[in-house]
CSV table of C-alpha atoms and ligand atoms in Angstrom, one decimal:
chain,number,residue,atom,x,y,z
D,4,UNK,CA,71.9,137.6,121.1
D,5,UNK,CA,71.1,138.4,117.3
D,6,UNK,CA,71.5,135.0,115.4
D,7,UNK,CA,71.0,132.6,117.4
D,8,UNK,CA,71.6,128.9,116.5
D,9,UNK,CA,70.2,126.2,118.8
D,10,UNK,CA,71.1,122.6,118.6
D,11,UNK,CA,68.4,120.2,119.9
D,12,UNK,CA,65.9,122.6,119.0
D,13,UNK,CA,63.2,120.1,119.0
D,14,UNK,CA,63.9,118.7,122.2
D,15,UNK,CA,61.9,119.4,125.8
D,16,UNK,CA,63.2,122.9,126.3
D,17,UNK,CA,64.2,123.5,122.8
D,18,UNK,CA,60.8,123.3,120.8
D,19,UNK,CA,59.1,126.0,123.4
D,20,UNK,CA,62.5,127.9,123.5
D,21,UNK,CA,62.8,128.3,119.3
D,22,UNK,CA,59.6,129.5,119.4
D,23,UNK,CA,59.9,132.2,122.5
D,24,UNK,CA,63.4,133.4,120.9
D,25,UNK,CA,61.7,133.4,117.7
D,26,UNK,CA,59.1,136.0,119.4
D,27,UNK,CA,61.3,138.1,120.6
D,28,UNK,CA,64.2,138.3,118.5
D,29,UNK,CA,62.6,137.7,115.0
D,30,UNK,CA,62.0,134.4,113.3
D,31,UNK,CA,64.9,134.9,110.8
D,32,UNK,CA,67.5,134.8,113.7
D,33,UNK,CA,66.5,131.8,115.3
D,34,UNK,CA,67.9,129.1,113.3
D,35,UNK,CA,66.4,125.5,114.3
D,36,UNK,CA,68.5,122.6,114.5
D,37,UNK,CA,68.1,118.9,115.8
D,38,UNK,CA,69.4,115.4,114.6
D,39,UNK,CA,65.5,115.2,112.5
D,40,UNK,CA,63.2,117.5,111.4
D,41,UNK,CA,59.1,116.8,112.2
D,42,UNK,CA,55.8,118.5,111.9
D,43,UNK,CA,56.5,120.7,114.8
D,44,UNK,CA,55.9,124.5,114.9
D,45,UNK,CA,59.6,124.7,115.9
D,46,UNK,CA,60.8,122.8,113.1
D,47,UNK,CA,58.1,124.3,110.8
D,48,UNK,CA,57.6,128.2,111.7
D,49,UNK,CA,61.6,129.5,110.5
D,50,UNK,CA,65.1,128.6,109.6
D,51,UNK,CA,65.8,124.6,110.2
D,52,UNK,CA,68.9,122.4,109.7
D,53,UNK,CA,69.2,119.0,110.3
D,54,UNK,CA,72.4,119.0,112.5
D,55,UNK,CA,73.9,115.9,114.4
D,56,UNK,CA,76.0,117.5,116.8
D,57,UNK,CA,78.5,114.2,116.9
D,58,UNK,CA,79.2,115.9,113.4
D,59,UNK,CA,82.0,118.2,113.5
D,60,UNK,CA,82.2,119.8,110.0
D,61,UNK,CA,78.8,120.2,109.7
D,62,UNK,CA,77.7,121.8,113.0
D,63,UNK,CA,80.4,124.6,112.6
D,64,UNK,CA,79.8,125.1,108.9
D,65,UNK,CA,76.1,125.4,109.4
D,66,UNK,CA,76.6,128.0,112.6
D,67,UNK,CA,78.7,130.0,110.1
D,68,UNK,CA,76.8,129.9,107.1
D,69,UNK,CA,73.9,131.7,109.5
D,70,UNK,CA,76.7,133.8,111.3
D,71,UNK,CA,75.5,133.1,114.6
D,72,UNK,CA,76.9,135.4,117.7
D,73,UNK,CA,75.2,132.9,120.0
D,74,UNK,CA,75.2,129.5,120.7
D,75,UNK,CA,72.5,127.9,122.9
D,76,UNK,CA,73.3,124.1,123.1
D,77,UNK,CA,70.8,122.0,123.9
D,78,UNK,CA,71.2,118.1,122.5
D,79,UNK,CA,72.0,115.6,125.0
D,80,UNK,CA,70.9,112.2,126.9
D,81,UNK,CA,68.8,112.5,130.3
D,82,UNK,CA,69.9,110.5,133.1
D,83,UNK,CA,67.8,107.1,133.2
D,84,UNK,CA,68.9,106.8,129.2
D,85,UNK,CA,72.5,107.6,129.6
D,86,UNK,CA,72.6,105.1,132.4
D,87,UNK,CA,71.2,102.4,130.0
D,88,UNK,CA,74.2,103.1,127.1
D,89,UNK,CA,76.8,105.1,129.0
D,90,UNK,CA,79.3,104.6,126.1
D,91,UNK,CA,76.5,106.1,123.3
D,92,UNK,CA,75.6,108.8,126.4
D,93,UNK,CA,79.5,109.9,126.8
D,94,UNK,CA,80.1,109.9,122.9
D,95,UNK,CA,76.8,112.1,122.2
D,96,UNK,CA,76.9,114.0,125.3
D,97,UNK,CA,80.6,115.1,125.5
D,98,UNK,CA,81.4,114.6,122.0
D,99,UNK,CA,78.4,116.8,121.3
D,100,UNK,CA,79.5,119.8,124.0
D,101,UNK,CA,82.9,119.9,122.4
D,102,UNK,CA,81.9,120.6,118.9
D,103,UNK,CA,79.5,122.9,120.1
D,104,UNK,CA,82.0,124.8,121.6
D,105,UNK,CA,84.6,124.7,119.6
D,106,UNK,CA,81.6,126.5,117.1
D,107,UNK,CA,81.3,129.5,119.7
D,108,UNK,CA,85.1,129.4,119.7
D,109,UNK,CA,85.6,130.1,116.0
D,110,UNK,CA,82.4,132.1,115.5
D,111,UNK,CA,83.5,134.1,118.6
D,112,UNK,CA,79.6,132.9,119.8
D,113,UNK,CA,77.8,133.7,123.4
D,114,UNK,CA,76.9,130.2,124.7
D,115,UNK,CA,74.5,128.4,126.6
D,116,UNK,CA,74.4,124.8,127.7
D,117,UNK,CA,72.0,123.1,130.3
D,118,UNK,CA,73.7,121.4,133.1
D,119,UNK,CA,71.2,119.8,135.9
D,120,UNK,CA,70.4,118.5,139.8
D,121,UNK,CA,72.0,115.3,138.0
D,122,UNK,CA,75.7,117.1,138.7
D,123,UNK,CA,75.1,116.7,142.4
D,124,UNK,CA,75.8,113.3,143.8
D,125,UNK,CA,75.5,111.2,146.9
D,126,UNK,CA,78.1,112.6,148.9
D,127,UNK,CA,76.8,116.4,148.3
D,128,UNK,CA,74.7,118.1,150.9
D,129,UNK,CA,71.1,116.9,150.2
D,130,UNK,CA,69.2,120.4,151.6
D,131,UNK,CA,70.0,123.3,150.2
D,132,UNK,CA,72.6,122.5,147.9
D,133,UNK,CA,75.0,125.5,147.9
D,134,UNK,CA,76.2,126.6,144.7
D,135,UNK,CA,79.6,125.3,145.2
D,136,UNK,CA,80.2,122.0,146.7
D,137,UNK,CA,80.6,118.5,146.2
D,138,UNK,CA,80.3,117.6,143.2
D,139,UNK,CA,80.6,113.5,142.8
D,140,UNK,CA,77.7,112.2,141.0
D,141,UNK,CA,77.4,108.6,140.5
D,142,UNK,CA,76.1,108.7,136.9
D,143,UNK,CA,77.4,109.2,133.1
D,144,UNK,CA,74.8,112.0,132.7
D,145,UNK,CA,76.0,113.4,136.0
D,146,UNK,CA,79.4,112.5,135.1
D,147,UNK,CA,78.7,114.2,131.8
D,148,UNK,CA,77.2,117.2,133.4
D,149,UNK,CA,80.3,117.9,135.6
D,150,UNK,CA,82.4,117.5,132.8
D,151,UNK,CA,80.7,119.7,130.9
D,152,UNK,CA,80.3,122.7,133.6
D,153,UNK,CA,84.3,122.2,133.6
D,154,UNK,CA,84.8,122.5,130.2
D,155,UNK,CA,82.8,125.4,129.9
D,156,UNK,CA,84.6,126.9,132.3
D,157,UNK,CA,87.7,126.5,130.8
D,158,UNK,CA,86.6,127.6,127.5
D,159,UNK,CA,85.6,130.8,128.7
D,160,UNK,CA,89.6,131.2,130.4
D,161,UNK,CA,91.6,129.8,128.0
D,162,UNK,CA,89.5,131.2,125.2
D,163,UNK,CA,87.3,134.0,126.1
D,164,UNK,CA,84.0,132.6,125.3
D,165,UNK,CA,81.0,133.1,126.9
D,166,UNK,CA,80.0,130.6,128.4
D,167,UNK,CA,76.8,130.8,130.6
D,168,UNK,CA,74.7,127.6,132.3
D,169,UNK,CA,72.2,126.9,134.5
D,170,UNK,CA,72.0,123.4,136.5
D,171,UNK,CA,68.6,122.6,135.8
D,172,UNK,CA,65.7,120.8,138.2
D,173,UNK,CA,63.3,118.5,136.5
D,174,UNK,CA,61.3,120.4,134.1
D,175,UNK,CA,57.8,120.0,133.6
D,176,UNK,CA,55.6,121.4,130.4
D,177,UNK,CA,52.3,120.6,128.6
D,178,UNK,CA,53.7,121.4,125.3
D,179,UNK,CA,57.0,118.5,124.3
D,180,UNK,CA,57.2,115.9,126.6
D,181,UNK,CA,60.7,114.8,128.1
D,182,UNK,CA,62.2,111.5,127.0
D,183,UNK,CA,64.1,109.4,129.3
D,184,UNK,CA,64.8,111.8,132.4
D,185,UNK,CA,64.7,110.3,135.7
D,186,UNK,CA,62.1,113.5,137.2
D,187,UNK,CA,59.8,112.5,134.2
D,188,UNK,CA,57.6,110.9,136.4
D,189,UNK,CA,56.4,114.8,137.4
D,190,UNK,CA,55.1,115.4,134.0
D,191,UNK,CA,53.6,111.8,133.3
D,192,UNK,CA,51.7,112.7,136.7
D,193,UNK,CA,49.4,115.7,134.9
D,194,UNK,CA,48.6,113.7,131.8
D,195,UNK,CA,47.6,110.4,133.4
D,196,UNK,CA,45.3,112.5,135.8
D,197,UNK,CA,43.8,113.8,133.0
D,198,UNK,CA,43.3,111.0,130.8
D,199,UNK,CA,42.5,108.5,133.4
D,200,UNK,CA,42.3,110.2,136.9
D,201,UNK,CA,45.0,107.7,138.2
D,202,UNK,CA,48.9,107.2,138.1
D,203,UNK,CA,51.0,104.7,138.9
D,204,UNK,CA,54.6,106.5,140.0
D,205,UNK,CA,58.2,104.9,139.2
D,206,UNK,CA,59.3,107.4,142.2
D,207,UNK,CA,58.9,106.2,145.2
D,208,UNK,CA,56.9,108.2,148.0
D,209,UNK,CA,58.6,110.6,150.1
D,210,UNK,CA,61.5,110.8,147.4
D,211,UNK,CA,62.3,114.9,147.1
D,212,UNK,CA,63.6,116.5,143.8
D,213,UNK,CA,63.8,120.0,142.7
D,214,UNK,CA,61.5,121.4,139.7
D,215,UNK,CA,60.5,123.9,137.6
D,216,UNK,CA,57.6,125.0,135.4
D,217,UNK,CA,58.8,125.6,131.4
D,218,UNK,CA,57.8,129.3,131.1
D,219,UNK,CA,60.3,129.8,134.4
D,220,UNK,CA,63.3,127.9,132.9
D,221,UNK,CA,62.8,129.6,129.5
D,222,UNK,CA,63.0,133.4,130.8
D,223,UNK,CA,65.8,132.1,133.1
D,224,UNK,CA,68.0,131.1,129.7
D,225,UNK,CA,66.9,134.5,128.4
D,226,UNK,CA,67.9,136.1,131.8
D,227,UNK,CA,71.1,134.9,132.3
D,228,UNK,CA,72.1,135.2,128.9
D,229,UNK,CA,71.4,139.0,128.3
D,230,UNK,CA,73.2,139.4,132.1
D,231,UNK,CA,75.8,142.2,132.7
D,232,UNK,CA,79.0,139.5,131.9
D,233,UNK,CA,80.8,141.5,134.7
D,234,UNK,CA,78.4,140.6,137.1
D,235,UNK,CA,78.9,137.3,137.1
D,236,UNK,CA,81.4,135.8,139.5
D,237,UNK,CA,79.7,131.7,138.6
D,238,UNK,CA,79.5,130.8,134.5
D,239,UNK,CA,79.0,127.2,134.2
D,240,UNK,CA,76.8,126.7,136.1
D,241,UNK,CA,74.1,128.6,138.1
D,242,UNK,CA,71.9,126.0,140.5
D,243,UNK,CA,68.2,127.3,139.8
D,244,UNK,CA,64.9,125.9,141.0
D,245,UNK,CA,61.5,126.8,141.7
D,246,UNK,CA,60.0,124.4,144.1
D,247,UNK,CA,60.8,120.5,145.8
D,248,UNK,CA,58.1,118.4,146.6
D,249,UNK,CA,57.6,114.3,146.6
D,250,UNK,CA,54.9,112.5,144.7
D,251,UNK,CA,52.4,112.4,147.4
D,252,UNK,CA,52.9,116.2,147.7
D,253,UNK,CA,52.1,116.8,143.8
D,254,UNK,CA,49.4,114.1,143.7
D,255,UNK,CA,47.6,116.1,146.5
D,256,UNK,CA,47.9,119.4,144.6
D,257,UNK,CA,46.2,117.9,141.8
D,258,UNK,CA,43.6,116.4,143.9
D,259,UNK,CA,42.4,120.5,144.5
D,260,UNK,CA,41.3,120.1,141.1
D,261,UNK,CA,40.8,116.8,140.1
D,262,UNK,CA,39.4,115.1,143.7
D,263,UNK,CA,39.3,111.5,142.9
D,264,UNK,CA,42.8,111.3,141.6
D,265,UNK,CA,44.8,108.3,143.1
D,266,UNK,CA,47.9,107.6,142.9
D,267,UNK,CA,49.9,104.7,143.3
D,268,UNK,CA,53.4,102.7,143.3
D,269,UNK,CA,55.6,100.6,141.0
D,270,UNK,CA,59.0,101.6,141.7
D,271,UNK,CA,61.6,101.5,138.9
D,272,UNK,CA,64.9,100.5,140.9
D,273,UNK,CA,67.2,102.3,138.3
D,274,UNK,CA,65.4,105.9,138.3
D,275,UNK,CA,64.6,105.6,141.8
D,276,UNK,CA,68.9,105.0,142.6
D,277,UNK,CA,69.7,107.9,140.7
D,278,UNK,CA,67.0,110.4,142.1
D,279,UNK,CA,68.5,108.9,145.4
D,280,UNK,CA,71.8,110.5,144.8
D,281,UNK,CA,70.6,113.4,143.8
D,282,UNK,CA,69.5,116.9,146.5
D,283,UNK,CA,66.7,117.2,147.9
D,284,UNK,CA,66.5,121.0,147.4
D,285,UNK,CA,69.5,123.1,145.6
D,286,UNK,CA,70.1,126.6,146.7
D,287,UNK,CA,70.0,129.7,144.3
D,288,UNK,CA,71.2,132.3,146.4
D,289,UNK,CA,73.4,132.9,143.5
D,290,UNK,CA,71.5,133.0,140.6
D,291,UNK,CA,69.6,135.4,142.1
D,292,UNK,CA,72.0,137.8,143.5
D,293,UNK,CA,74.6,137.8,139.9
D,294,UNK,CA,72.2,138.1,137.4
D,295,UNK,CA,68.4,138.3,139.6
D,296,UNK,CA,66.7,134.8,138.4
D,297,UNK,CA,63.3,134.2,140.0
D,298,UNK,CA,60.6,131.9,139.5
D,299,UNK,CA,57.2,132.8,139.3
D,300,UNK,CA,55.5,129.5,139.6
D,301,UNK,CA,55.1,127.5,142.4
D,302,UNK,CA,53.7,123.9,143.0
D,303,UNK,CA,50.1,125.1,143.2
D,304,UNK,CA,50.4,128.1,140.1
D,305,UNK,CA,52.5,125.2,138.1
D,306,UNK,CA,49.7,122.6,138.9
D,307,UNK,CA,46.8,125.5,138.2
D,308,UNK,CA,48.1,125.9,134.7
D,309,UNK,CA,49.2,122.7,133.6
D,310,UNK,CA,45.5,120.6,134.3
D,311,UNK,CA,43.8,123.6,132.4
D,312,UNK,CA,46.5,123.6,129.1
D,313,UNK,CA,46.6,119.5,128.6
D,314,UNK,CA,42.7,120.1,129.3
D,315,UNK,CA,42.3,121.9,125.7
R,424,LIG,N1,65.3,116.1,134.1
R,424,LIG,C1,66.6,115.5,134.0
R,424,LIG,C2,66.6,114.1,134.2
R,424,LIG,O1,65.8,113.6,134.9
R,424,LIG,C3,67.4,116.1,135.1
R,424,LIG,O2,68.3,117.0,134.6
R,424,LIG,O3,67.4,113.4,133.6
């Protein structure tokens, strides 16, 4: 990775991502992109282009005029939006992918794209999701997701790229908050607590999904794309997580710092059908074996951190 162009780049990973990449490969080879630009340090701190990724002509040009070797692709739907405009979710999503690809196709580009827990569906083994299973999800961003893990597959066969992607679990940071996801609910959690020492969840109780802290899912991009390539029997894509847990299980790790903290119910019947069909807990025996991902934070080092960030 030496020029490194990331669509997106003001999304939930992307704005903490631009600015880690930025750090450690120089600010110059970090080139910004996103459908808008705002006030943001990621939009604000190096090179920035206004990229819509449905854009064809534009998205390659731009990669080329910066000559990036690397591709990180980030611009997409999350689940509980996709599922409210499936037609606009498929169009951006896929049409998106494709154009991005085709980029690291003509630039000869390493690439990463994000799949998630949302490419697991109701007919694959809830605990411990192997690596490679069922895979019939039941919605367009899981739909989307597959699709995508396939065709970055098949871009690396037919065309040698280098593709590389990790299916992520609900992520959860203090820094851009995510729009639209259907494990939102676990970041919502830390700022309500905060601000008013109460939330009401739109996940029901007892409802298990996989998550990870930001910092984890950031080195884990930076791991698995500086990997040994010949090491790596899985490409698109890697199931990675760092802990599971229900909302009574967080709301009682955030009552060790924050003892009055209640939480309550409203459940949102569309989010709470797709976390349904999604795994409990996803396995990453392989991650860790081909390229050595690990996670450093658990619920309690996550919780720890994230009440004493949104605190300042
Ligand atoms: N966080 C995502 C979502 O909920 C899962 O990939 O849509």
């Amino acid at each position: 990775m030496k020029k490194i162009f990331i669509t997106g780049a003001l999304g939930q990973i992307g704005s903490e991502l631009t600015i880690k990449l930025r750090n450690i490969y120089g600010t110059d080879n970090v080139i910004a992109t996103d459908i808008r630009k705002n006030d943001s340090e990621a939009a604000q701190s190096g090179p920035f282009e206004v990229v819509d990724v449905t854009d064809t002509k534009t998205m390659i040009e731009t990669a080329r005029k910066y000559e990036a070797d690397t591709i990180i692709h980030m611009a997409a739907l999350l689940s509980a939006t996709a599922e409210k405009n499936p037609v606009f979710a498929w169009n951006l999503n896929m049409g998106g992918l494709m154009n991005a690809l085709e980029s690291a196709r003509e630039l000869k580009a390493q690439f990463f794209t994000p799949s998630s827990i949302g490419a697991f569906g109701p007919s694959t083994p809830k605990d411990q999701t192997p690596q490679d299973t069922i895979q019939r999800p039941t919605t367009m961003y899981g739909v989307n997701k597959v699709a995508g893990e396939l065709l970055a597959d098949y871009y690396y066969h037919k065309f040698g790229v280098d593709t590389r992607g990790l299916r992520f679990p609900g992520l959860i940071s203090y820094v851009t908050p995510p729009g639209g996801g259907t494990t939102d609910y676990a970041v919502e959690i830390y700022y309500e607590a905060i601000k008013n020492g109460r939330y009401t969840s739109y996940i029901d109780k007892g409802t298990y999904m996989d998550m990870m802290y930001m910092p984890d899912a950031l080195n884990a991009i930076i791991d698995l794309m500086e990997a040994d390539s010949s090491k790596l029997i899985h490409r698109n894509s890697f199931n990675v997580t760092a802990m599971s847990f229900e909302p009574e299980e967080i709301a009682a790790e955030i009552r060790n710092s924050i003892p009055g903290f209640e939480i309550s119910y409203d459940v949102d019947p569309a989010r709470q059908q797709i976390a349904d069909s999604w795994p409990n807990s996803i396995d990453a025996t392989a991650a860790k074996e081909e390229w050595g991902f690990k996670a450093e934070y658990d619920l309690e080092k996550m919780t720890i951190d994230m009440l004493e960030k949104l605190k300042k």
